[in-house]
Amino acid sequence: MTTILLIGKTGQVGWELQSSLAPLGRLIALDRTQLDLTRSPSIRKAIRSASPEIIVNAAGYTAVDKAETEPDLAMQVNATAPGVMAEEAARLGALLVHYSTDYVFDGTLSRPYVEEDEPNPLNVYGKTKLAGERAIAASGCAHFIFRASWIYSNRCTNFVLTMLRLARERKELAVVDDQIGSPSWARDLAQSTAALLRAAKRATDESGIYHLSAGGYASRYDFAAKIVETARLLSSEKTGWATVRPTTTAQYPLPAKRPLNAATDKSRIRRVFGIEMPAWETQLRSFFADLARTSRVLYATGNRP
Ligand SMILES: NC(=O)c1ccc[n+]([C@@H]2O[C@H](COP(=O)([O-])OP(=O)(O)OC[C@H]3O[C@@H](n4cnc5c(N)ncnc54)[C@H](OP(=O)(O)O)[C@@H]3O)[C@@H](O)[C@H]2O)c1
């Protein structure tokens, strides 16, 4: 039976991977208390002790703005730690699955980015994620690096939950309409990862970077408007929702610079593995349907989630 070691089980993707990966083999899932990624010797020890055929690293330092003032910690978690995992994977002959980001690009192209496009991250987070990609590739282990985009779920901190909260607290929400990406539900990402592993098993020949995110593209404004519209339609409370209006990145400065065009081309993963995630609007509908089943908050009481 295949042993799969999942690192970062409490994150948005890690949480969903626990159920997606379980049918694929014997799953050992660790959280930060069981494996702290700032301690490289512990990473080696955990991997050697589990002796997995597949390592899935869903952990990451994901606080994009905070990373500007914590570059060493972000580098340790996003680059040094995955590098150690990759060395151990190479030693064991295991496959390493890792998630990276569209923020490795500077967003200046006028078309969606393909895997071969030259990265040029604009912020510390993107630089550390790129360093992680490179450390994995340098190790020589079999690996899949999935560059994901704008992930949300019903847990942790994310754009969807923030918009839902603010939409009930404020009369108006100004959201940038010049940042483009593919908003992706963590569950669809986890299920696509499992589907790919089922299809690929140990396809070392296909090692490399794959863009993996929802179908289609949206601006942050499009996304926010759809979130608030959907929530209002589904809620028993029809009033008291903020109006969403477009603004620009220049008018909304944040500590970390973001790429404007974070659109990625997902044709490589479709071509090689037949994996294609649903369109972002479809994923958002599924997310809301799941929220209705699991939280009851928005729908049953009219309270904000
Ligand atoms: N979120 C996005 O929009 C986005 C977009 C593109 C790519 N990605 C990438 O996709 C992956 C998954 O993202 P996500 O949104 O699911 O992340 P997330 O929800 O922020 O979860 C991050 C996970 O990493 C763990 N972690 C952080 N520092 C750690 C440490 N020192 N030791 C051990 N564990 C540590 C966290 O543990 P705790 O729960 O204990 O904090 C958590 O389980 C990451 O590699 C991220 O860079 C994310």
PDB file of N, CA, C and O and ligand atoms in Angstrom, residues 8-14 32 35-38 58-62 77 99-102 125 129 148-151 156, ligand 1:
ATOM      1  N   GLY A   8       1.329  19.894   6.605  1.00  0.00           N
ATOM      2  CA  GLY A   8       0.520  21.117   6.575  1.00  0.00           C
ATOM      3  C   GLY A   8      -0.968  20.806   6.496  1.00  0.00           C
ATOM      4  O   GLY A   8      -1.696  21.429   5.734  1.00  0.00           O
ATOM      5  N   LYS A   9      -1.435  19.881   7.322  1.00  0.00           N
ATOM      6  CA  LYS A   9      -2.820  19.407   7.203  1.00  0.00           C
ATOM      7  C   LYS A   9      -3.859  20.409   7.694  1.00  0.00           C
ATOM      8  O   LYS A   9      -5.040  20.216   7.454  1.00  0.00           O
ATOM      9  N   THR A  10      -3.437  21.491   8.367  1.00  0.00           N
ATOM     10  CA  THR A  10      -4.436  22.430   8.896  1.00  0.00           C
ATOM     11  C   THR A  10      -4.712  23.605   7.964  1.00  0.00           C
ATOM     12  O   THR A  10      -5.591  24.419   8.243  1.00  0.00           O
ATOM     13  N   GLY A  11      -3.966  23.718   6.874  1.00  0.00           N
ATOM     14  CA  GLY A  11      -4.172  24.841   5.959  1.00  0.00           C
ATOM     15  C   GLY A  11      -5.389  24.616   5.076  1.00  0.00           C
ATOM     16  O   GLY A  11      -6.064  23.582   5.163  1.00  0.00           O
ATOM     17  N   GLN A  12      -5.677  25.588   4.221  1.00  0.00           N
ATOM     18  CA  GLN A  12      -6.862  25.479   3.348  1.00  0.00           C
ATOM     19  C   GLN A  12      -6.777  24.244   2.452  1.00  0.00           C
ATOM     20  O   GLN A  12      -7.700  23.431   2.382  1.00  0.00           O
ATOM     21  N   VAL A  13      -5.659  24.100   1.782  1.00  0.00           N
ATOM     22  CA  VAL A  13      -5.500  22.968   0.861  1.00  0.00           C
ATOM     23  C   VAL A  13      -5.224  21.695   1.653  1.00  0.00           C
ATOM     24  O   VAL A  13      -5.788  20.633   1.366  1.00  0.00           O
ATOM     25  N   GLY A  14      -4.375  21.811   2.669  1.00  0.00           N
ATOM     26  CA  GLY A  14      -4.026  20.646   3.483  1.00  0.00           C
ATOM     27  C   GLY A  14      -5.251  19.993   4.096  1.00  0.00           C
ATOM     28  O   GLY A  14      -5.381  18.770   4.136  1.00  0.00           O
ATOM     29  N   ARG A  32       1.542  21.567  12.341  1.00  0.00           N
ATOM     30  CA  ARG A  32       2.735  22.296  12.796  1.00  0.00           C
ATOM     31  C   ARG A  32       3.259  21.774  14.141  1.00  0.00           C
ATOM     32  O   ARG A  32       4.458  21.773  14.377  1.00  0.00           O
ATOM     33  N   LEU A  35       5.223  18.741  13.204  1.00  0.00           N
ATOM     34  CA  LEU A  35       6.397  19.007  12.364  1.00  0.00           C
ATOM     35  C   LEU A  35       6.499  20.508  12.113  1.00  0.00           C
ATOM     36  O   LEU A  35       5.698  21.089  11.368  1.00  0.00           O
ATOM     37  N   ASP A  36       7.488  21.131  12.753  1.00  0.00           N
ATOM     38  CA  ASP A  36       7.719  22.560  12.577  1.00  0.00           C
ATOM     39  C   ASP A  36       8.731  22.744  11.449  1.00  0.00           C
ATOM     40  O   ASP A  36       9.874  22.282  11.547  1.00  0.00           O
ATOM     41  N   LEU A  37       8.322  23.419  10.399  1.00  0.00           N
ATOM     42  CA  LEU A  37       9.170  23.537   9.207  1.00  0.00           C
ATOM     43  C   LEU A  37      10.353  24.492   9.375  1.00  0.00           C
ATOM     44  O   LEU A  37      11.173  24.615   8.482  1.00  0.00           O
ATOM     45  N   THR A  38      10.433  25.141  10.526  1.00  0.00           N
ATOM     46  CA  THR A  38      11.614  25.965  10.761  1.00  0.00           C
ATOM     47  C   THR A  38      12.767  25.111  11.298  1.00  0.00           C
ATOM     48  O   THR A  38      13.862  25.612  11.511  1.00  0.00           O
ATOM     49  N   ALA A  58       1.628  20.729   1.720  1.00  0.00           N
ATOM     50  CA  ALA A  58       0.604  21.768   1.591  1.00  0.00           C
ATOM     51  C   ALA A  58       0.892  22.930   2.536  1.00  0.00           C
ATOM     52  O   ALA A  58       0.110  23.868   2.626  1.00  0.00           O
ATOM     53  N   ALA A  59       2.013  22.853   3.256  1.00  0.00           N
ATOM     54  CA  ALA A  59       2.357  23.934   4.198  1.00  0.00           C
ATOM     55  C   ALA A  59       3.046  25.065   3.450  1.00  0.00           C
ATOM     56  O   ALA A  59       3.666  24.860   2.410  1.00  0.00           O
ATOM     57  N   GLY A  60       2.931  26.225   3.997  1.00  0.00           N
ATOM     58  CA  GLY A  60       3.610  27.364   3.395  1.00  0.00           C
ATOM     59  C   GLY A  60       3.464  28.583   4.271  1.00  0.00           C
ATOM     60  O   GLY A  60       2.546  28.652   5.100  1.00  0.00           O
ATOM     61  N   TYR A  61       4.373  29.519   4.093  1.00  0.00           N
ATOM     62  CA  TYR A  61       4.227  30.842   4.720  1.00  0.00           C
ATOM     63  C   TYR A  61       3.436  31.656   3.699  1.00  0.00           C
ATOM     64  O   TYR A  61       3.967  32.005   2.637  1.00  0.00           O
ATOM     65  N   THR A  62       2.167  31.924   3.997  1.00  0.00           N
ATOM     66  CA  THR A  62       1.288  32.487   2.966  1.00  0.00           C
ATOM     67  C   THR A  62       0.843  33.934   3.243  1.00  0.00           C
ATOM     68  O   THR A  62       0.017  34.466   2.513  1.00  0.00           O
ATOM     69  N   VAL A  77      10.405  28.613   5.497  1.00  0.00           N
ATOM     70  CA  VAL A  77       9.228  27.751   5.316  1.00  0.00           C
ATOM     71  C   VAL A  77       8.976  27.463   3.834  1.00  0.00           C
ATOM     72  O   VAL A  77       8.629  26.338   3.457  1.00  0.00           O
ATOM     73  N   TYR A  99       3.121  22.949  -3.656  1.00  0.00           N
ATOM     74  CA  TYR A  99       2.319  24.027  -4.258  1.00  0.00           C
ATOM     75  C   TYR A  99       3.120  25.314  -4.317  1.00  0.00           C
ATOM     76  O   TYR A  99       3.743  25.722  -3.342  1.00  0.00           O
ATOM     77  N   SER A 100       3.093  25.936  -5.480  1.00  0.00           N
ATOM     78  CA  SER A 100       3.701  27.254  -5.625  1.00  0.00           C
ATOM     79  C   SER A 100       2.613  28.230  -6.072  1.00  0.00           C
ATOM     80  O   SER A 100       1.423  27.960  -5.888  1.00  0.00           O
ATOM     81  N   THR A 101       3.007  29.320  -6.654  1.00  0.00           N
ATOM     82  CA  THR A 101       2.055  30.419  -6.848  1.00  0.00           C
ATOM     83  C   THR A 101       2.270  31.176  -8.159  1.00  0.00           C
ATOM     84  O   THR A 101       3.393  31.224  -8.682  1.00  0.00           O
ATOM     85  N   ASP A 102       1.196  31.801  -8.621  1.00  0.00           N
ATOM     86  CA  ASP A 102       1.295  32.698  -9.784  1.00  0.00           C
ATOM     87  C   ASP A 102       2.071  33.974  -9.414  1.00  0.00           C
ATOM     88  O   ASP A 102       2.466  34.730 -10.310  1.00  0.00           O
ATOM     89  N   TYR A 125       7.225  37.179  -0.691  1.00  0.00           N
ATOM     90  CA  TYR A 125       6.522  35.889  -0.753  1.00  0.00           C
ATOM     91  C   TYR A 125       6.822  35.193  -2.082  1.00  0.00           C
ATOM     92  O   TYR A 125       7.202  34.014  -2.104  1.00  0.00           O
ATOM     93  N   LYS A 129       8.797  31.629  -2.739  1.00  0.00           N
ATOM     94  CA  LYS A 129       8.143  30.496  -3.418  1.00  0.00           C
ATOM     95  C   LYS A 129       8.958  30.066  -4.637  1.00  0.00           C
ATOM     96  O   LYS A 129       9.088  28.870  -4.915  1.00  0.00           O
ATOM     97  N   ALA A 148      -0.567  27.412  -7.974  1.00  0.00           N
ATOM     98  CA  ALA A 148      -1.987  27.679  -7.752  1.00  0.00           C
ATOM     99  C   ALA A 148      -2.243  29.185  -7.746  1.00  0.00           C
ATOM    100  O   ALA A 148      -1.315  29.986  -7.927  1.00  0.00           O
ATOM    101  N   SER A 149      -3.498  29.552  -7.522  1.00  0.00           N
ATOM    102  CA  SER A 149      -3.895  30.949  -7.672  1.00  0.00           C
ATOM    103  C   SER A 149      -5.064  31.262  -6.738  1.00  0.00           C
ATOM    104  O   SER A 149      -6.004  30.465  -6.651  1.00  0.00           O
ATOM    105  N   TRP A 150      -5.006  32.348  -6.004  1.00  0.00           N
ATOM    106  CA  TRP A 150      -6.136  32.920  -5.248  1.00  0.00           C
ATOM    107  C   TRP A 150      -7.004  31.841  -4.575  1.00  0.00           C
ATOM    108  O   TRP A 150      -8.180  31.665  -4.900  1.00  0.00           O
ATOM    109  N   ILE A 151      -6.408  31.139  -3.628  1.00  0.00           N
ATOM    110  CA  ILE A 151      -7.108  30.012  -2.992  1.00  0.00           C
ATOM    111  C   ILE A 151      -8.042  30.497  -1.881  1.00  0.00           C
ATOM    112  O   ILE A 151      -7.687  31.384  -1.099  1.00  0.00           O
ATOM    113  N   CYS A 156      -9.579  29.293   7.743  1.00  0.00           N
ATOM    114  CA  CYS A 156      -8.412  30.183   7.655  1.00  0.00           C
ATOM    115  C   CYS A 156      -8.848  31.581   7.183  1.00  0.00           C
ATOM    116  O   CYS A 156     -10.022  31.915   7.187  1.00  0.00           O
TER     117      CYS A 156
HETATM  118  N1  LIG B   1      -3.653  31.051  -0.417  1.00  0.00           N
HETATM  119  C1  LIG B   1      -3.471  31.367  -1.694  1.00  0.00           C
HETATM  120  O1  LIG B   1      -4.173  32.219  -2.257  1.00  0.00           O
HETATM  121  C2  LIG B   1      -2.393  30.671  -2.494  1.00  0.00           C
HETATM  122  C3  LIG B   1      -2.250  30.994  -3.845  1.00  0.00           C
HETATM  123  C4  LIG B   1      -1.292  30.328  -4.591  1.00  0.00           C
HETATM  124  C5  LIG B   1      -0.503  29.370  -4.001  1.00  0.00           C
HETATM  125  N2  LIG B   1      -0.635  29.086  -2.692  1.00  0.00           N
HETATM  126  C6  LIG B   1       0.231  28.053  -2.103  1.00  0.00           C
HETATM  127  O2  LIG B   1      -0.567  26.912  -1.863  1.00  0.00           O
HETATM  128  C7  LIG B   1      -0.130  26.247  -0.676  1.00  0.00           C
HETATM  129  C8  LIG B   1      -1.291  26.062   0.272  1.00  0.00           C
HETATM  130  O3  LIG B   1      -1.842  27.346   0.547  1.00  0.00           O
HETATM  131  P1  LIG B   1      -3.007  27.518   1.629  1.00  0.00           P
HETATM  132  O4  LIG B   1      -3.770  28.726   1.251  1.00  0.00           O
HETATM  133  O5  LIG B   1      -3.717  26.222   1.842  1.00  0.00           O
HETATM  134  O6  LIG B   1      -2.126  27.854   2.909  1.00  0.00           O
HETATM  135  P2  LIG B   1      -2.629  28.209   4.385  1.00  0.00           P
HETATM  136  O7  LIG B   1      -4.091  27.987   4.507  1.00  0.00           O
HETATM  137  O8  LIG B   1      -2.055  29.511   4.761  1.00  0.00           O
HETATM  138  O9  LIG B   1      -1.929  27.052   5.252  1.00  0.00           O
HETATM  139  C9  LIG B   1      -0.563  27.046   5.423  1.00  0.00           C
HETATM  140  C10 LIG B   1      -0.209  25.827   6.203  1.00  0.00           C
HETATM  141  O10 LIG B   1       1.206  25.863   6.443  1.00  0.00           O
HETATM  142  C11 LIG B   1       1.407  25.618   7.821  1.00  0.00           C
HETATM  143  N3  LIG B   1       2.645  26.232   8.276  1.00  0.00           N
HETATM  144  C12 LIG B   1       3.030  27.518   8.179  1.00  0.00           C
HETATM  145  N4  LIG B   1       4.215  27.702   8.775  1.00  0.00           N
HETATM  146  C13 LIG B   1       4.581  26.481   9.249  1.00  0.00           C
HETATM  147  C14 LIG B   1       5.704  26.002   9.984  1.00  0.00           C
HETATM  148  N5  LIG B   1       6.695  26.818  10.366  1.00  0.00           N
HETATM  149  N6  LIG B   1       5.746  24.703  10.300  1.00  0.00           N
HETATM  150  C15 LIG B   1       4.753  23.857   9.951  1.00  0.00           C
HETATM  151  N7  LIG B   1       3.665  24.251   9.280  1.00  0.00           N
HETATM  152  C16 LIG B   1       3.579  25.553   8.932  1.00  0.00           C
HETATM  153  C17 LIG B   1       0.197  26.205   8.514  1.00  0.00           C
HETATM  154  O11 LIG B   1       0.082  25.715   9.827  1.00  0.00           O
HETATM  155  P3  LIG B   1      -0.841  26.471  10.901  1.00  0.00           P
HETATM  156  O12 LIG B   1      -2.258  26.103  10.543  1.00  0.00           O
HETATM  157  O13 LIG B   1      -0.412  25.903  12.199  1.00  0.00           O
HETATM  158  O14 LIG B   1      -0.571  27.929  10.771  1.00  0.00           O
HETATM  159  C18 LIG B   1      -0.899  25.722   7.565  1.00  0.00           C
HETATM  160  O15 LIG B   1      -1.211  24.374   7.819  1.00  0.00           O
HETATM  161  C19 LIG B   1       1.026  27.090  -0.126  1.00  0.00           C
HETATM  162  O16 LIG B   1       2.237  26.548  -0.578  1.00  0.00           O
HETATM  163  C20 LIG B   1       0.820  28.447  -0.773  1.00  0.00           C
HETATM  164  O17 LIG B   1       2.036  29.155  -0.923  1.00  0.00           O
HETATM  165  C21 LIG B   1      -1.563  29.701  -1.920  1.00  0.00           C
END
